[in-house]
Amino acid sequence: RHDLGAESGANVWMSRDRGETFSRIGQAQVPQRVFDEHSIIERRDGSLWMLVRAAYGIGESFSSDRGKTWTEGRESSIPQVNSRSFIRRLKSGRLLLVTHNPPDRKTRSHLVARLSDDDGATWRGGLMIDERKGVSYPDGVQSPDGVIRVIYDFERSKDKQILMAVFTEQDVLDGKWVSPQ
């Protein structure tokens, strides 16, 4: 919400008592931020990288003091529409990113998984998870055996489906479903 005054922003909250209580420790301001659905990844150098949903796709901001202060937000180079994206560090150390990559740069379609070996400087692979219009809100986990499971919805206002894609890092790198999983 944008009517919260000083509280409005991509806020960072922390718990020091295993989730009993939380306190706000910092906030990033990213231009044209939409529906504060941001994600934070710790980079290998210890800094934090925040990806923020924005009207133009994905905004970004960085923190070098564990989330207390953030750089001025800017548009990232990651192609995406105004929708939620998903990022996670995998057991291998790579980053997994799931975004929309439609030809028209407007439609919630073409949900694609990519991997980065260099903390998001470059992306490899490109596994098309679902190219239909109406896919959104990806989220996922990696199981101990390395298998990745990403859930997302399809036609949430009509069909109201929640789907799951199961794949491996090699599938993403190859850009096709090759693993038996």
mmCIF file of C-alpha atoms in Angstrom:
data_model
loop_
_atom_site.group_PDB
_atom_site.id
_atom_site.type_symbol
_atom_site.label_atom_id
_atom_site.label_comp_id
_atom_site.label_asym_id
_atom_site.label_seq_id
_atom_site.Cartn_x
_atom_site.Cartn_y
_atom_site.Cartn_z
ATOM 1 C CA ARG A 1 0.000 0.000 0.000
ATOM 2 C CA HIS A 2 1.199 3.461 -0.839
ATOM 3 C CA ASP A 3 -0.799 5.395 1.783
ATOM 4 C CA LEU A 4 1.279 4.395 4.804
ATOM 5 C CA GLY A 5 3.450 7.510 4.889
ATOM 6 C CA ALA A 6 6.999 6.789 6.116
ATOM 7 C CA GLU A 7 6.069 3.125 6.570
ATOM 8 C CA SER A 8 5.366 2.795 2.836
ATOM 9 C CA GLY A 9 8.183 1.100 0.981
ATOM 10 C CA ALA A 10 9.914 -2.199 0.471
ATOM 11 C CA ASN A 11 10.345 -2.852 4.185
ATOM 12 C CA VAL A 12 12.768 -5.301 5.786
ATOM 13 C CA TRP A 13 11.713 -6.964 9.020
ATOM 14 C CA MET A 14 13.802 -9.094 11.356
ATOM 15 C CA SER A 15 13.113 -11.424 14.256
ATOM 16 C CA ARG A 16 15.704 -12.008 16.938
ATOM 17 C CA ASP A 17 13.527 -14.479 18.874
ATOM 18 C CA ARG A 18 12.655 -17.117 16.279
ATOM 19 C CA GLY A 19 9.544 -15.365 15.019
ATOM 20 C CA GLU A 20 7.919 -14.391 18.294
ATOM 21 C CA THR A 21 8.319 -10.690 17.478
ATOM 22 C CA PHE A 22 9.525 -8.688 14.498
ATOM 23 C CA SER A 23 10.968 -5.218 14.117
ATOM 24 C CA ARG A 24 11.476 -3.156 10.997
ATOM 25 C CA ILE A 25 15.194 -2.664 10.384
ATOM 26 C CA GLY A 26 15.239 -0.947 6.999
ATOM 27 C CA GLN A 27 13.423 0.084 3.878
ATOM 28 C CA ALA A 28 14.235 0.495 0.196
ATOM 29 C CA GLN A 29 12.555 3.081 -1.979
ATOM 30 C CA VAL A 30 12.269 1.871 -5.561
ATOM 31 C CA PRO A 31 10.615 4.049 -8.226
ATOM 32 C CA GLN A 32 7.171 2.885 -9.385
ATOM 33 C CA ARG A 33 7.105 0.092 -6.815
ATOM 34 C CA VAL A 34 3.860 -1.930 -6.923
ATOM 35 C CA PHE A 35 2.341 -4.254 -4.310
ATOM 36 C CA ASP A 36 5.352 -4.593 -2.022
ATOM 37 C CA GLU A 37 6.170 -8.179 -3.051
ATOM 38 C CA HIS A 38 9.917 -7.991 -2.788
ATOM 39 C CA SER A 39 12.564 -10.664 -2.293
ATOM 40 C CA ILE A 40 16.016 -10.433 -0.749
ATOM 41 C CA ILE A 41 19.016 -12.567 -1.620
ATOM 42 C CA GLU A 42 22.305 -12.556 0.263
ATOM 43 C CA ARG A 43 25.108 -12.302 -2.253
ATOM 44 C CA ARG A 44 28.400 -14.144 -1.830
ATOM 45 C CA ASP A 45 30.143 -10.949 -0.694
ATOM 46 C CA GLY A 46 27.665 -10.633 2.211
ATOM 47 C CA SER A 47 25.683 -7.755 0.709
ATOM 48 C CA LEU A 48 21.940 -8.006 0.174
ATOM 49 C CA TRP A 49 20.146 -7.657 -3.174
ATOM 50 C CA MET A 50 16.471 -6.761 -3.101
ATOM 51 C CA LEU A 51 14.262 -7.393 -6.131
ATOM 52 C CA VAL A 52 11.080 -5.317 -6.079
ATOM 53 C CA ARG A 53 7.914 -5.625 -8.145
ATOM 54 C CA ALA A 54 7.537 -2.418 -10.151
ATOM 55 C CA ALA A 55 5.313 -1.036 -12.896
ATOM 56 C CA TYR A 56 8.159 -1.579 -15.391
ATOM 57 C CA GLY A 57 9.017 -5.093 -14.148
ATOM 58 C CA ILE A 58 11.720 -5.558 -11.509
ATOM 59 C CA GLY A 59 13.417 -2.809 -9.541
ATOM 60 C CA GLU A 60 16.465 -3.410 -7.382
ATOM 61 C CA SER A 61 18.304 -2.007 -4.385
ATOM 62 C CA PHE A 62 21.386 -3.120 -2.433
ATOM 63 C CA SER A 63 22.433 -3.087 1.213
ATOM 64 C CA SER A 64 25.889 -3.561 2.668
ATOM 65 C CA ASP A 65 24.844 -3.270 6.337
ATOM 66 C CA ARG A 66 22.555 -6.302 6.714
ATOM 67 C CA GLY A 67 19.441 -4.458 5.529
ATOM 68 C CA LYS A 68 19.471 -1.275 7.596
ATOM 69 C CA THR A 69 20.137 1.080 4.694
ATOM 70 C CA TRP A 70 19.582 0.590 0.987
ATOM 71 C CA THR A 71 20.876 2.166 -2.193
ATOM 72 C CA GLU A 72 18.561 4.320 -4.246
ATOM 73 C CA GLY A 73 16.263 1.964 -6.104
ATOM 74 C CA ARG A 74 16.557 1.580 -9.851
ATOM 75 C CA GLU A 75 15.198 -0.505 -12.700
ATOM 76 C CA SER A 76 17.008 -3.844 -12.986
ATOM 77 C CA SER A 77 18.138 -5.369 -16.266
ATOM 78 C CA ILE A 78 15.962 -8.452 -15.679
ATOM 79 C CA PRO A 79 13.081 -8.656 -18.182
ATOM 80 C CA GLN A 80 9.733 -9.004 -16.421
ATOM 81 C CA VAL A 81 6.161 -7.704 -16.545
ATOM 82 C CA ASN A 82 4.361 -6.038 -13.637
ATOM 83 C CA SER A 83 3.886 -9.249 -11.662
ATOM 84 C CA ARG A 84 5.535 -11.200 -8.871
ATOM 85 C CA SER A 85 8.829 -12.931 -9.643
ATOM 86 C CA PHE A 86 10.642 -15.595 -7.631
ATOM 87 C CA ILE A 87 14.315 -15.922 -6.691
ATOM 88 C CA ARG A 88 16.124 -18.429 -4.460
ATOM 89 C CA ARG A 89 19.673 -19.563 -3.808
ATOM 90 C CA LEU A 90 20.016 -23.261 -4.574
ATOM 91 C CA LYS A 91 22.182 -25.854 -2.814
ATOM 92 C CA SER A 92 24.714 -25.565 -5.641
ATOM 93 C CA GLY A 93 25.179 -21.871 -4.853
ATOM 94 C CA ARG A 94 23.463 -20.780 -8.059
ATOM 95 C CA LEU A 95 20.510 -18.401 -8.044
ATOM 96 C CA LEU A 96 17.230 -19.618 -9.528
ATOM 97 C CA LEU A 97 15.011 -16.888 -10.977
ATOM 98 C CA VAL A 98 11.485 -17.422 -12.293
ATOM 99 C CA THR A 99 9.958 -14.531 -14.270
ATOM 100 C CA HIS A 100 7.528 -13.793 -17.055
ATOM 101 C CA ASN A 101 9.175 -13.272 -20.435
ATOM 102 C CA PRO A 102 6.334 -12.727 -22.937
ATOM 103 C CA PRO A 103 6.990 -11.487 -26.468
ATOM 104 C CA ASP A 104 4.842 -8.374 -25.876
ATOM 105 C CA ARG A 105 6.469 -7.511 -22.498
ATOM 106 C CA LYS A 106 2.985 -6.924 -21.047
ATOM 107 C CA THR A 107 1.175 -10.253 -20.627
ATOM 108 C CA ARG A 108 1.443 -12.574 -17.657
ATOM 109 C CA SER A 109 2.632 -15.479 -19.753
ATOM 110 C CA HIS A 110 5.830 -17.331 -20.640
ATOM 111 C CA LEU A 111 6.913 -18.250 -17.101
ATOM 112 C CA VAL A 112 10.649 -19.026 -17.443
ATOM 113 C CA ALA A 113 13.286 -20.363 -15.013
ATOM 114 C CA ARG A 114 16.921 -19.214 -15.327
ATOM 115 C CA LEU A 115 20.105 -19.767 -13.325
ATOM 116 C CA SER A 116 22.969 -17.479 -12.361
ATOM 117 C CA ASP A 117 26.462 -18.525 -11.295
ATOM 118 C CA ASP A 118 27.550 -14.929 -10.589
ATOM 119 C CA ASP A 119 24.929 -13.561 -8.157
ATOM 120 C CA GLY A 120 22.640 -12.269 -10.895
ATOM 121 C CA ALA A 121 25.148 -10.495 -13.137
ATOM 122 C CA THR A 122 24.285 -12.944 -15.937
ATOM 123 C CA TRP A 123 21.633 -15.628 -16.426
ATOM 124 C CA ARG A 124 21.898 -19.018 -18.143
ATOM 125 C CA GLY A 125 19.419 -21.504 -19.473
ATOM 126 C CA GLY A 126 15.782 -20.792 -19.929
ATOM 127 C CA LEU A 127 13.312 -23.514 -19.024
ATOM 128 C CA MET A 128 9.823 -22.546 -20.212
ATOM 129 C CA ILE A 129 7.588 -23.599 -17.333
ATOM 130 C CA ASP A 130 4.296 -22.415 -18.826
ATOM 131 C CA GLU A 131 3.699 -20.161 -21.835
ATOM 132 C CA ARG A 132 -0.057 -19.693 -21.452
ATOM 133 C CA LYS A 133 -1.622 -16.314 -20.704
ATOM 134 C CA GLY A 134 -2.792 -16.041 -17.105
ATOM 135 C CA VAL A 135 0.102 -17.677 -15.230
ATOM 136 C CA SER A 136 1.447 -15.824 -12.204
ATOM 137 C CA TYR A 137 2.798 -15.806 -8.655
ATOM 138 C CA PRO A 138 5.618 -18.366 -8.836
ATOM 139 C CA ASP A 139 7.225 -19.638 -5.648
ATOM 140 C CA GLY A 140 9.344 -22.684 -4.974
ATOM 141 C CA VAL A 141 11.682 -24.882 -2.988
ATOM 142 C CA GLN A 142 14.534 -27.274 -3.621
ATOM 143 C CA SER A 143 14.404 -30.668 -1.906
ATOM 144 C CA PRO A 144 17.508 -32.316 -0.405
ATOM 145 C CA ASP A 145 17.906 -34.467 -3.546
ATOM 146 C CA GLY A 146 18.255 -31.300 -5.679
ATOM 147 C CA VAL A 147 14.828 -31.460 -7.306
ATOM 148 C CA ILE A 148 13.180 -28.048 -7.686
ATOM 149 C CA ARG A 149 9.444 -27.594 -7.249
ATOM 150 C CA VAL A 150 7.825 -24.355 -8.368
ATOM 151 C CA ILE A 151 4.160 -23.636 -7.785
ATOM 152 C CA TYR A 152 2.226 -20.946 -9.642
ATOM 153 C CA ASP A 153 -1.365 -20.117 -10.440
ATOM 154 C CA PHE A 154 -3.283 -20.149 -13.707
ATOM 155 C CA GLU A 155 -6.366 -18.041 -14.458
ATOM 156 C CA ARG A 156 -6.875 -17.096 -10.819
ATOM 157 C CA SER A 157 -10.063 -15.179 -11.585
ATOM 158 C CA LYS A 158 -11.593 -17.958 -13.749
ATOM 159 C CA ASP A 159 -10.155 -21.470 -13.555
ATOM 160 C CA LYS A 160 -8.431 -20.898 -10.187
ATOM 161 C CA GLN A 161 -5.743 -23.539 -10.703
ATOM 162 C CA ILE A 162 -2.578 -23.932 -8.682
ATOM 163 C CA LEU A 163 0.027 -25.905 -10.601
ATOM 164 C CA MET A 164 3.439 -27.357 -9.776
ATOM 165 C CA ALA A 165 6.424 -27.724 -12.083
ATOM 166 C CA VAL A 166 9.136 -30.214 -11.092
ATOM 167 C CA PHE A 167 12.610 -29.944 -12.617
ATOM 168 C CA THR A 168 16.353 -29.886 -11.975
ATOM 169 C CA GLU A 169 19.115 -27.353 -12.524
ATOM 170 C CA GLN A 170 20.201 -29.342 -15.574
ATOM 171 C CA ASP A 171 16.723 -28.979 -17.075
ATOM 172 C CA VAL A 172 17.029 -25.200 -16.688
ATOM 173 C CA LEU A 173 20.514 -25.136 -18.212
ATOM 174 C CA ASP A 174 19.407 -27.336 -21.131
ATOM 175 C CA GLY A 175 16.250 -25.283 -21.626
ATOM 176 C CA LYS A 176 14.126 -28.430 -21.799
ATOM 177 C CA TRP A 177 12.632 -31.125 -19.612
ATOM 178 C CA VAL A 178 15.306 -33.845 -19.723
ATOM 179 C CA SER A 179 15.472 -35.237 -16.179
ATOM 180 C CA PRO A 180 13.279 -38.157 -15.105
ATOM 181 C CA GLN A 181 11.919 -36.069 -12.232
#
